[in-house]
XYZ file of C-alpha atoms in Angstrom:
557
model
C -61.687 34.973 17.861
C -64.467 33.066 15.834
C -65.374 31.313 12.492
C -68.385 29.901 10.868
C -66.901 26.580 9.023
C -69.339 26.762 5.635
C -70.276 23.428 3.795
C -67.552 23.910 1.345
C -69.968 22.866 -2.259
C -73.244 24.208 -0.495
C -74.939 27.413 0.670
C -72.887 29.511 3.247
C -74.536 29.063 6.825
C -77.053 30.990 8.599
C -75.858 31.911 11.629
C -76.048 34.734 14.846
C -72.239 33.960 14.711
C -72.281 35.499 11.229
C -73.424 39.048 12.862
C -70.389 41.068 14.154
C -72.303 43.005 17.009
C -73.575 39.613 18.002
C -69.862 38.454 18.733
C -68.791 41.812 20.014
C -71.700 41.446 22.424
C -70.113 38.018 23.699
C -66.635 39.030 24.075
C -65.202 38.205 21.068
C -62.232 40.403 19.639
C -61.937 39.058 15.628
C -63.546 36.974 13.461
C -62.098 34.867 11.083
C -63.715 34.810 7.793
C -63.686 31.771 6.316
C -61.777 29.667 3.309
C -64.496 30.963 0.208
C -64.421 34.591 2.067
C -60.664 34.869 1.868
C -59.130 37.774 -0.255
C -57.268 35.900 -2.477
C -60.439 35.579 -4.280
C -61.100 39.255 -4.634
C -57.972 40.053 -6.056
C -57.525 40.435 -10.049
C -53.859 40.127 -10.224
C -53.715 43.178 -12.448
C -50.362 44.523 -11.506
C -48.796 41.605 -11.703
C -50.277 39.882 -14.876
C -53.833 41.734 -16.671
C -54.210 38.643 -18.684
C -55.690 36.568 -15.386
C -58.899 38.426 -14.852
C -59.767 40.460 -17.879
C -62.660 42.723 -16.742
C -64.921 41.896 -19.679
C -64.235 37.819 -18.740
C -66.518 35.840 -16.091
C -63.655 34.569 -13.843
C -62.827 38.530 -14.646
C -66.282 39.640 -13.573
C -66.406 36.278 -10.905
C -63.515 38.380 -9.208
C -65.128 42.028 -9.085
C -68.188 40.428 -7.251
C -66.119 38.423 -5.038
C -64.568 41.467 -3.941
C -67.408 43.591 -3.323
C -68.947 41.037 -0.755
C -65.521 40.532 0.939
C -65.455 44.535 1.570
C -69.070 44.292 2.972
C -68.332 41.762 5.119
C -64.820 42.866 6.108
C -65.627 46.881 6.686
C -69.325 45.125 9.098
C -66.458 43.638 11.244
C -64.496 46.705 11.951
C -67.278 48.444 11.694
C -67.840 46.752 15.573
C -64.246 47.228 16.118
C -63.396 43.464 15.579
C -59.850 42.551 14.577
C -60.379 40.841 10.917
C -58.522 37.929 9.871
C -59.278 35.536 6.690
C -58.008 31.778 6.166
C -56.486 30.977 3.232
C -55.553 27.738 2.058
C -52.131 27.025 0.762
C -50.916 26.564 -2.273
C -54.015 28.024 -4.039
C -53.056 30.119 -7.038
C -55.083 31.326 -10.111
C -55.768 28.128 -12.253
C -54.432 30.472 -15.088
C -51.107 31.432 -13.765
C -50.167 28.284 -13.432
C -50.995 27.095 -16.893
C -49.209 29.648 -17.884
C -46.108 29.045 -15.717
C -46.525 25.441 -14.800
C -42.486 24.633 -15.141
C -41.748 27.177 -12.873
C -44.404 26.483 -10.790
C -44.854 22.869 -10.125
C -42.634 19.778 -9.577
C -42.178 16.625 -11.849
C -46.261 14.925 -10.460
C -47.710 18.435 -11.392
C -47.751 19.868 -7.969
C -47.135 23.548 -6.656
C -43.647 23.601 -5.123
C -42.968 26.115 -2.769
C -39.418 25.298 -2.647
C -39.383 26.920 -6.385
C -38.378 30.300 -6.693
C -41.220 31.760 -8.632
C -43.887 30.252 -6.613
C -42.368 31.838 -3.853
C -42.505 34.997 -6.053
C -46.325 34.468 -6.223
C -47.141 33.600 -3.008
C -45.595 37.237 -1.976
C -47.379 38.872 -4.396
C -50.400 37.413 -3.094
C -49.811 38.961 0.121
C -48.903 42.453 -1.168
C -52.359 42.233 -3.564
C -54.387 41.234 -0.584
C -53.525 43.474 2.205
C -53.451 46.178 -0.581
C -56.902 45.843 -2.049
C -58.076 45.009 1.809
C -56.881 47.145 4.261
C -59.252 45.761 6.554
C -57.009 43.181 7.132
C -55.692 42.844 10.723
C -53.655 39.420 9.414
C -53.879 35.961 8.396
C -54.971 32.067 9.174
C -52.998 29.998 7.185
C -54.629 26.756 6.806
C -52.167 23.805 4.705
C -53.309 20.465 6.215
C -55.998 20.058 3.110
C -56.910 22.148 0.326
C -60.702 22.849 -0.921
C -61.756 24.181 -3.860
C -65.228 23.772 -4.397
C -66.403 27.466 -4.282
C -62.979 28.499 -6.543
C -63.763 27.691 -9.600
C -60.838 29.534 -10.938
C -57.892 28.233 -9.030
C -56.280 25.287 -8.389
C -53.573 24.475 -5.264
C -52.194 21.635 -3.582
C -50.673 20.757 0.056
C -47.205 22.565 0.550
C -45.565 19.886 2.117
C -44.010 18.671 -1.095
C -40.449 17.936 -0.173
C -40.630 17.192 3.550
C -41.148 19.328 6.832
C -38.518 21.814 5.410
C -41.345 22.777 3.290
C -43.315 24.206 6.138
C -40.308 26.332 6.979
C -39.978 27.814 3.734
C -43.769 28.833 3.634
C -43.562 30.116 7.622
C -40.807 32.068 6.531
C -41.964 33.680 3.519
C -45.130 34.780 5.287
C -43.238 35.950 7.976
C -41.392 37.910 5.931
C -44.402 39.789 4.371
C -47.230 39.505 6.718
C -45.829 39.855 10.191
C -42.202 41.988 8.982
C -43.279 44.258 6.329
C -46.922 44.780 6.818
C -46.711 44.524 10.618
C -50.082 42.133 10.624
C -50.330 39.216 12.558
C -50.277 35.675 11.091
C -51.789 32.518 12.771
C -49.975 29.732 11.209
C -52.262 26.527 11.728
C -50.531 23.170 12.316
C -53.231 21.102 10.679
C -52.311 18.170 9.080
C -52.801 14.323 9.374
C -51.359 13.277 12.123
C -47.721 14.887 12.476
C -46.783 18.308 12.194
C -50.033 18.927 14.109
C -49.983 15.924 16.750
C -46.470 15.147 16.941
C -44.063 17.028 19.219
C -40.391 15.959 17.386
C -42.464 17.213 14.096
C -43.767 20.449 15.755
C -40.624 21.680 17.459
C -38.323 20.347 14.313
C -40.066 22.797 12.245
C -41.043 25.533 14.786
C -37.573 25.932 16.291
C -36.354 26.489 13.436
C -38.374 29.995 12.722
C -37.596 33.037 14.609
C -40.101 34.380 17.028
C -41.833 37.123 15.899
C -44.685 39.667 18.172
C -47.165 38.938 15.186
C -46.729 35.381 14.675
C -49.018 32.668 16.296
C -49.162 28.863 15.663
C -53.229 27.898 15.748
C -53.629 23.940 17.071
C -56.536 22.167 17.636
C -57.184 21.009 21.735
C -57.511 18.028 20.653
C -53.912 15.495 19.377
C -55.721 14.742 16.034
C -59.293 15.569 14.852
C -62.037 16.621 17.700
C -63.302 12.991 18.554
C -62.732 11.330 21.856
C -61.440 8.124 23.070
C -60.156 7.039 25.989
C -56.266 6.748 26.391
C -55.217 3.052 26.638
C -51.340 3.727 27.505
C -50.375 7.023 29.128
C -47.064 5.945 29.368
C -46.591 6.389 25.184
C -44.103 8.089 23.577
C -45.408 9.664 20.271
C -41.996 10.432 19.750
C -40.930 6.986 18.368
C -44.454 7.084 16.248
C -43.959 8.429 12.219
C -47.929 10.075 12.574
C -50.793 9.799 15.186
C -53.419 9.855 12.988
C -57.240 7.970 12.457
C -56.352 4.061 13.649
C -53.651 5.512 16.518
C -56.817 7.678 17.665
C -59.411 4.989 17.631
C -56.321 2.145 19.197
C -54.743 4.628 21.261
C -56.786 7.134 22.262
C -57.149 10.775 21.866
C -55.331 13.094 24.191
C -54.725 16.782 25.165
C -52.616 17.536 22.072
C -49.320 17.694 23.804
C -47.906 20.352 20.931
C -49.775 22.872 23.093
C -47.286 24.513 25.162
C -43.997 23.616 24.131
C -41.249 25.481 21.776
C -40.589 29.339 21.871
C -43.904 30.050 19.998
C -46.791 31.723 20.760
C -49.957 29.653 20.356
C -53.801 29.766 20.020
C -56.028 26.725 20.864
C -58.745 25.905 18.055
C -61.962 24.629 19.963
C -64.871 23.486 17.516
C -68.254 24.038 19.107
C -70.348 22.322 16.817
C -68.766 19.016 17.034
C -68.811 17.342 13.530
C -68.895 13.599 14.611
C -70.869 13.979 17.350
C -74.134 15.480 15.803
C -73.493 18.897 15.047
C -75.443 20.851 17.933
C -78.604 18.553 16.850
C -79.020 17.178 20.720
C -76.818 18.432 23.973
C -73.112 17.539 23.909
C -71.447 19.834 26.427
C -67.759 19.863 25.485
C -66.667 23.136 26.952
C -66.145 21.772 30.633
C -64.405 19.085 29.612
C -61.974 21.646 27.169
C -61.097 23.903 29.794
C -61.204 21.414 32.941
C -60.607 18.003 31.000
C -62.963 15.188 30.188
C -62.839 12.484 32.245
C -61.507 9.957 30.597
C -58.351 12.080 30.879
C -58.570 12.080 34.717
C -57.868 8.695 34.892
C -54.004 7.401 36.833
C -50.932 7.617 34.735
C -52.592 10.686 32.079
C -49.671 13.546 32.026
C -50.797 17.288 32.260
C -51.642 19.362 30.800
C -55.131 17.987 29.584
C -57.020 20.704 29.343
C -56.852 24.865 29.301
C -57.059 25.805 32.816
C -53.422 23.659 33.117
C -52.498 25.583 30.018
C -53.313 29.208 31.333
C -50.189 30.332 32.540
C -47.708 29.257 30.280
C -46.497 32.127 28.087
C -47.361 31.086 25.301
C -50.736 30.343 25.299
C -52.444 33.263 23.904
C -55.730 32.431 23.001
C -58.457 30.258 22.259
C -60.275 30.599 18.731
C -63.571 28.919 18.332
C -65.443 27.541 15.415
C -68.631 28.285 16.530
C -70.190 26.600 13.517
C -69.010 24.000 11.417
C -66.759 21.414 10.327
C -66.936 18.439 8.182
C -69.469 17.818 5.597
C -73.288 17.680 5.186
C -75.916 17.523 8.312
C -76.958 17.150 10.784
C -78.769 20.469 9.746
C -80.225 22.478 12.793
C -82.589 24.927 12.693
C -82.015 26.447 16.691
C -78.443 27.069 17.925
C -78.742 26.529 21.218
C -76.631 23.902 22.463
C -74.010 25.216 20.406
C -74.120 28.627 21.360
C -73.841 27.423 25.352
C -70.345 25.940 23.824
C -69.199 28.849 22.398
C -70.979 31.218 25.130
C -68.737 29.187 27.893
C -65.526 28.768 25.907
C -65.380 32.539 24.650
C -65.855 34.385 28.139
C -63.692 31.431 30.119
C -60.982 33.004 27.201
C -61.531 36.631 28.310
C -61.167 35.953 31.694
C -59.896 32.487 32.938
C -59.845 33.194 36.474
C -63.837 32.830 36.125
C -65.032 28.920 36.456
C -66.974 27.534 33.730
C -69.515 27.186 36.526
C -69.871 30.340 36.831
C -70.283 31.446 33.321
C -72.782 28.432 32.712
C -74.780 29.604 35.105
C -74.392 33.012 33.399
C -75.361 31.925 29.993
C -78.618 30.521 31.933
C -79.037 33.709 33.511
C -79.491 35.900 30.413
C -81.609 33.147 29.057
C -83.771 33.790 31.297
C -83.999 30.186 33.017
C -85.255 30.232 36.800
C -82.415 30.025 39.450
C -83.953 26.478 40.770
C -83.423 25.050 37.605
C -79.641 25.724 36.759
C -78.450 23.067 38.521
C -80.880 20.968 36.674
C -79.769 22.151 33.669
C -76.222 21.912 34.284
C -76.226 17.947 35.224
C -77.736 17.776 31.855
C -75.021 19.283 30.406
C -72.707 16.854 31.934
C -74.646 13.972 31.440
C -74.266 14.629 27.617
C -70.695 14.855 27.985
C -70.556 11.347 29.494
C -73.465 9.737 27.447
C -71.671 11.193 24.220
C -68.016 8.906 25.012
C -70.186 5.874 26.356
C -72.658 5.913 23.626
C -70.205 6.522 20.382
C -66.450 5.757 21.633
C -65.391 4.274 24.845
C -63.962 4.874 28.514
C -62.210 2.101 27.506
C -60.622 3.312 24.519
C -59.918 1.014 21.372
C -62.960 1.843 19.181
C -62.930 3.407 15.586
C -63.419 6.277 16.162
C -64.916 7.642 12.596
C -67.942 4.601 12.259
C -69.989 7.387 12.568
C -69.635 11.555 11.312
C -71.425 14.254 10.010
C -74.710 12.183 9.525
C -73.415 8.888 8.440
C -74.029 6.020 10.466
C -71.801 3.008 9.391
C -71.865 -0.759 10.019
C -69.079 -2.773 10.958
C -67.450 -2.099 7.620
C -64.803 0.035 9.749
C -64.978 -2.031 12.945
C -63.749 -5.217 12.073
C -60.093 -4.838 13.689
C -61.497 -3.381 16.656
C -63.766 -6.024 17.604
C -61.307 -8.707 17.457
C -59.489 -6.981 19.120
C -62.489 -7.038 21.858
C -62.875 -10.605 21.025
C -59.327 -11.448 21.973
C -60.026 -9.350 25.221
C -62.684 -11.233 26.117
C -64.361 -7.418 26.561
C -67.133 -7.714 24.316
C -70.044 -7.449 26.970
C -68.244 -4.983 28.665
C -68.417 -2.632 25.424
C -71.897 -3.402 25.094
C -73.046 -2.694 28.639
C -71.501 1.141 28.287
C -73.872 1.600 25.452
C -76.726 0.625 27.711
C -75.381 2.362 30.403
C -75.158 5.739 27.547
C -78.759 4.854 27.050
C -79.982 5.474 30.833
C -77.829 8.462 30.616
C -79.984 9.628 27.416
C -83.203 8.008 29.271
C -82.175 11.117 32.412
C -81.175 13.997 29.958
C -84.857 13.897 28.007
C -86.657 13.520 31.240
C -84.745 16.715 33.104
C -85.241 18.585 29.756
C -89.057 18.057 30.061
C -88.268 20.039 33.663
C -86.901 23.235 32.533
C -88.496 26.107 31.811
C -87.042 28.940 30.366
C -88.955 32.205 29.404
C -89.457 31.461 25.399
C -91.519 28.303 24.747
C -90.071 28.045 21.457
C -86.852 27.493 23.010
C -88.196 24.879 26.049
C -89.793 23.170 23.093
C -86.273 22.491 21.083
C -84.554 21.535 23.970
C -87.357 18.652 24.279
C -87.202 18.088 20.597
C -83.418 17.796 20.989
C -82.902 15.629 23.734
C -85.511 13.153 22.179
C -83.520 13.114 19.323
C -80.325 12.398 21.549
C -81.823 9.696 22.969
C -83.051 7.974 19.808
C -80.025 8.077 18.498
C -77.828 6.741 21.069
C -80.366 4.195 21.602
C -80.714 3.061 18.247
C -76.689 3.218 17.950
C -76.602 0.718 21.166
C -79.069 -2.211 19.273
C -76.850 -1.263 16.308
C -73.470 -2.490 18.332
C -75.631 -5.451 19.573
C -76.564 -6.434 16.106
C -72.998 -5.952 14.633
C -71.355 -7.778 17.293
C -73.667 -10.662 17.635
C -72.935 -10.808 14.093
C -69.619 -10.571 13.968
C -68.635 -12.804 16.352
C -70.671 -15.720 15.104
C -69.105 -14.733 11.788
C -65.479 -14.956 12.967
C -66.248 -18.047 15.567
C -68.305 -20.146 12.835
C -71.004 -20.215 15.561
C -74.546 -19.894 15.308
C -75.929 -16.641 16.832
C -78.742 -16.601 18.767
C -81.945 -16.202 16.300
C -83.934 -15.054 19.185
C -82.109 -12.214 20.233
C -80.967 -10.936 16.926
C -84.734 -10.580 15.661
C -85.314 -8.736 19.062
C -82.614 -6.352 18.077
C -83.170 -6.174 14.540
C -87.261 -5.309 15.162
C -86.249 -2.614 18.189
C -84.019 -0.973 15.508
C -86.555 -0.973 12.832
C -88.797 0.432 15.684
C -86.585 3.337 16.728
C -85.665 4.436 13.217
C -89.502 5.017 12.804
C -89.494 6.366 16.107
C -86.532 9.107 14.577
C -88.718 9.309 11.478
C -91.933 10.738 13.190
C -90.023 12.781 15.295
C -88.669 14.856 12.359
C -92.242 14.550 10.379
C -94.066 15.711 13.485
C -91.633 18.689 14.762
C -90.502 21.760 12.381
C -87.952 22.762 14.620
C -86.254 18.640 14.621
C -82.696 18.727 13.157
C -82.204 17.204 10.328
C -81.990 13.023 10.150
C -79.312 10.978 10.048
C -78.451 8.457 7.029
C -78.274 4.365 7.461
C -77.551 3.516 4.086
C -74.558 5.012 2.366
C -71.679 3.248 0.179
C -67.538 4.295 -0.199
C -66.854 4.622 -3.984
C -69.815 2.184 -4.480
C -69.199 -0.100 -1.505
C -72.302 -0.780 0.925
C -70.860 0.435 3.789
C -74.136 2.146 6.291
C -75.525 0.172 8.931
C -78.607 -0.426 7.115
C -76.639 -2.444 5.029
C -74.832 -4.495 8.121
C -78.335 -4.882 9.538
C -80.267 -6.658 6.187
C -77.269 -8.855 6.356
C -78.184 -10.232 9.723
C -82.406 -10.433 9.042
C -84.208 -13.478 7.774
């Protein structure tokens, strides 16, 4: 199954992903509609309470239109015989209703309590409003990790997780209940959260084992142990066990494995797989992750890492069911692209490994190529460019060696050393911090290779040769200019934290090739229509400076 992740607060997507014969054509059996396309916002309530959505209101008449785009959109999927599912956050009731009923409702800091009979109440007549004013509906995606509602202007909701895991059980149960029980609809419960029910196996199978298996019901976690980044793992040997959450720091000190949720308890499961990787430029230059997803990157192939690490070890256990991509989407803001090439290769790969695993991803690369028309002489070309930006992606934003923040950059945010500062002493202490900054050069020869084979392919549609140029130019700028950036911050830094004068010298060099590869990024946008969007050097946290413009000035004459 697929989803197109909107910018939640900005216009929905435009995307081939969107059409429904376009995923039928690529083996896809649902699509999953997402958060602002749910139908808890089509429903009015009526039966239960009239006073919510009067007709002759505008969260009365916000509803009616709501619900005439959902059917559109809902009867185009089946319409091409696609299962349809919709993710809903939870606890997201009508702003309204809980005025109304905010004592029954919420606990003593204002929240919504599912442990409280009468949200429970509401929560199932939510699901008997929705599957009865959209039949469409082959089930559900329960999303509770975090709760957005910037395209709801009529509702307000809150994390369930109010009292402890139990909470979880009381939701999983409920739904259960009425989704997979009395409406006989399936219900993909995601794991999602910050660090422990999601990444944590004592959290998992303390909450899991204690629901009873059901034909209909699925738990939905992501490959990865915590968000989709990547860092190498710096002590196979851990036991996340003893840990209370494995969350942002244990990712960037730690590492970020195979989540090792997948697999274990007595549930069925479906592996999330985001395509269009949010920290790692958003399909705006090559960054192959669907090899490394169903055969494991290689900073997981390294002594001591346990298996599974990847889908192909995951295959034959019983209760793997599935993989569901997000073919676009994630996070917040741009990179904006304008072709989706690179990502649909991700998708293209991950969906038809899914409907028949026995293929290699090999294979159905050199498929994908196929249809695209590229010559036969070139796919090998083309795939060791694909792997190269696998490997020049770790190198030039994380490490092989692990121990690196791994948010200093997202979405199009590039940050200074705000972020970093624990990190490199910690590469200070190591004596490690040339050994950091060589892998960044060494990304930079890998970026040097990819934009020279991608001036060596030709497929049929020059349009298309021309973006994959563009793209790989921009690649290479970027990882370039992030590799001066590390030089500046940790010349910097370590001056700053030794009392010892850096080397003037050096720092100007670094400082002027920086200046001279932003403009390079600059004209590369100006000159080329079909260049993705830029990325941002300046930026502040709740008014703190915190880009790498702003760790750069500090460092100039």
């Amino acid at each position: 199954m697929d989803m197109v992740h909107h910018n939640p607060g900005e216009a929905m997507t435009e995307s081939k992903f969107l059409d429904p014969s376009f995923l039928k054509k690529n083996e896809y059996g649902a699509k999953v509609f997402f958060l602002f396309e749910a139908a808890q916002f089509g429903i009015d309530w009526k039966s239960f309470d009239p006073s919510l959505f009067p007709d002759t209101t505008e969260a009365g008449r916000w509803v009616a239109e709501k619900a005439e785009i959902i059917h559109k959109k809902y009867d185009a999927a089946k319409k091409e015989d696609l299962q349809v599912y919709c993710m809903l956050d939870m606890l997201v009731l009508p702003s309204l209703l809980v005025e109304k009923h905010r004592t029954e409702l919420t606990n003593e800091q204002g929240k919504l309590d599912i442990s409280k009979p009468y949200t429970q109440l509401c929560i199932r007549e939510l699901m008997k409003e929705m599957f009865e004013t959209f039949p469409q509906l082959d089930g559900l995606v329960i999303r509770t990790g975090e709760t957005y509602l910037h395209d709801a202007p009529y509702y307000v909701g809150n994390h369930p997780v109010q009292n402890g895991m139990y909470d979880h059980i009381t939701l999983i149960n409920l739904l259960r209940e009425e989704v997979c029980e009395r409406r006989n609809k399936k219900l993909f419960y995601r794991t999602w959260d910050m660090g422990q029910l999601h990444s944590i196996p004592k959290y998992y199978l303390s909450v899991t084992d204690s629901i009873e298996p059901h034909p209909n019901l699925y738990f939905s976690i992501k490959h990865t142990m915590t968000d989709f980044w990547r860092s190498a793992i710096t002590d196979p040997d851990m036991n996340y066990n003893t840990m209370d959450k494995y969350w942002l720091e244990e990712s960037g000190q730690y590492g970020v494995p195979f989540n090792p949720c997948i697999g274990i308890g007595k549930h069925q499961q479906v592996v999330e797989v985001q395509c269009q990787r949010e920290y790692e430029g958003k399909g705006a230059h090559p960054n192959y992750i669907a090899k490394g997803v169903i055969d494991g990157f290689e900073e997981f192939k390294k002594p001591g890492i346990k298996k599974p690490y990847c889908l192909n070890q995951v295959k034959d256990n019983p209760l793997f069911k599935g993989v569901w991509t997000w073919s676009r989407g994630g996070g917040w803001g741009g990179p904006y692209i304008k072709n989706e090439f690179w990502i649909e290769l991700n998708a293209y790969v991950i969906s038809h490994w899914a409907s028949n695993p026995l293929k290699t991803e090999k294979e159905i690369l050199y498929d994908f190529v196929k249809a695209k028309g590229l010559p036969e002489s070139e796919w090998e070309m083309f795939r060791r460019l694909c792997l190269l930006s696998e490997d020049g992606v770790i190198k030039g934003q994380y490490s092989t060696m692990g121990d690196t923040y791994v948010n200093w950059t997202r979405d199009d945010t590039i940050t200074g050393d705000v972020y970093q500062k624990s990190y490199f002493d910690r590469m200070i202490e190591r004596n490690q911090v040339n050994a950091y900054l060589k892998e960044k050069e060494e990304a930079v020869r890998i970026w040097k290779e990819i934009e020279l084979i991608s001036q060596k392919l030709h497929f049929p549609s020059e349009e298309l040769n021309h973006f994959i140029r563009i793209s790989c130019s921009y690649g290479r700028i970027k990882y370039e200019l992030f590799a001066v950036s590390w030089q500046i911050m940790l010349c910097g830094y370590v001056a700053d934290t030794t009392k010892k004068s850096f080397n003037r010298i050096e720092m100007d060099k670094y400082i002027t090739a920086f200046d001279d590869l932003w403009k390079e990024w600059n004209d590369l946008s100006l000159e080329n229509d079909n260049c993705p969007s830029m990325y941002k050097i300046s930026s502040n946290f709740f008014g703190f400076p915190v880009g790498i413009q702003e760790t750069i000035d500090k460092y100039r004459k």
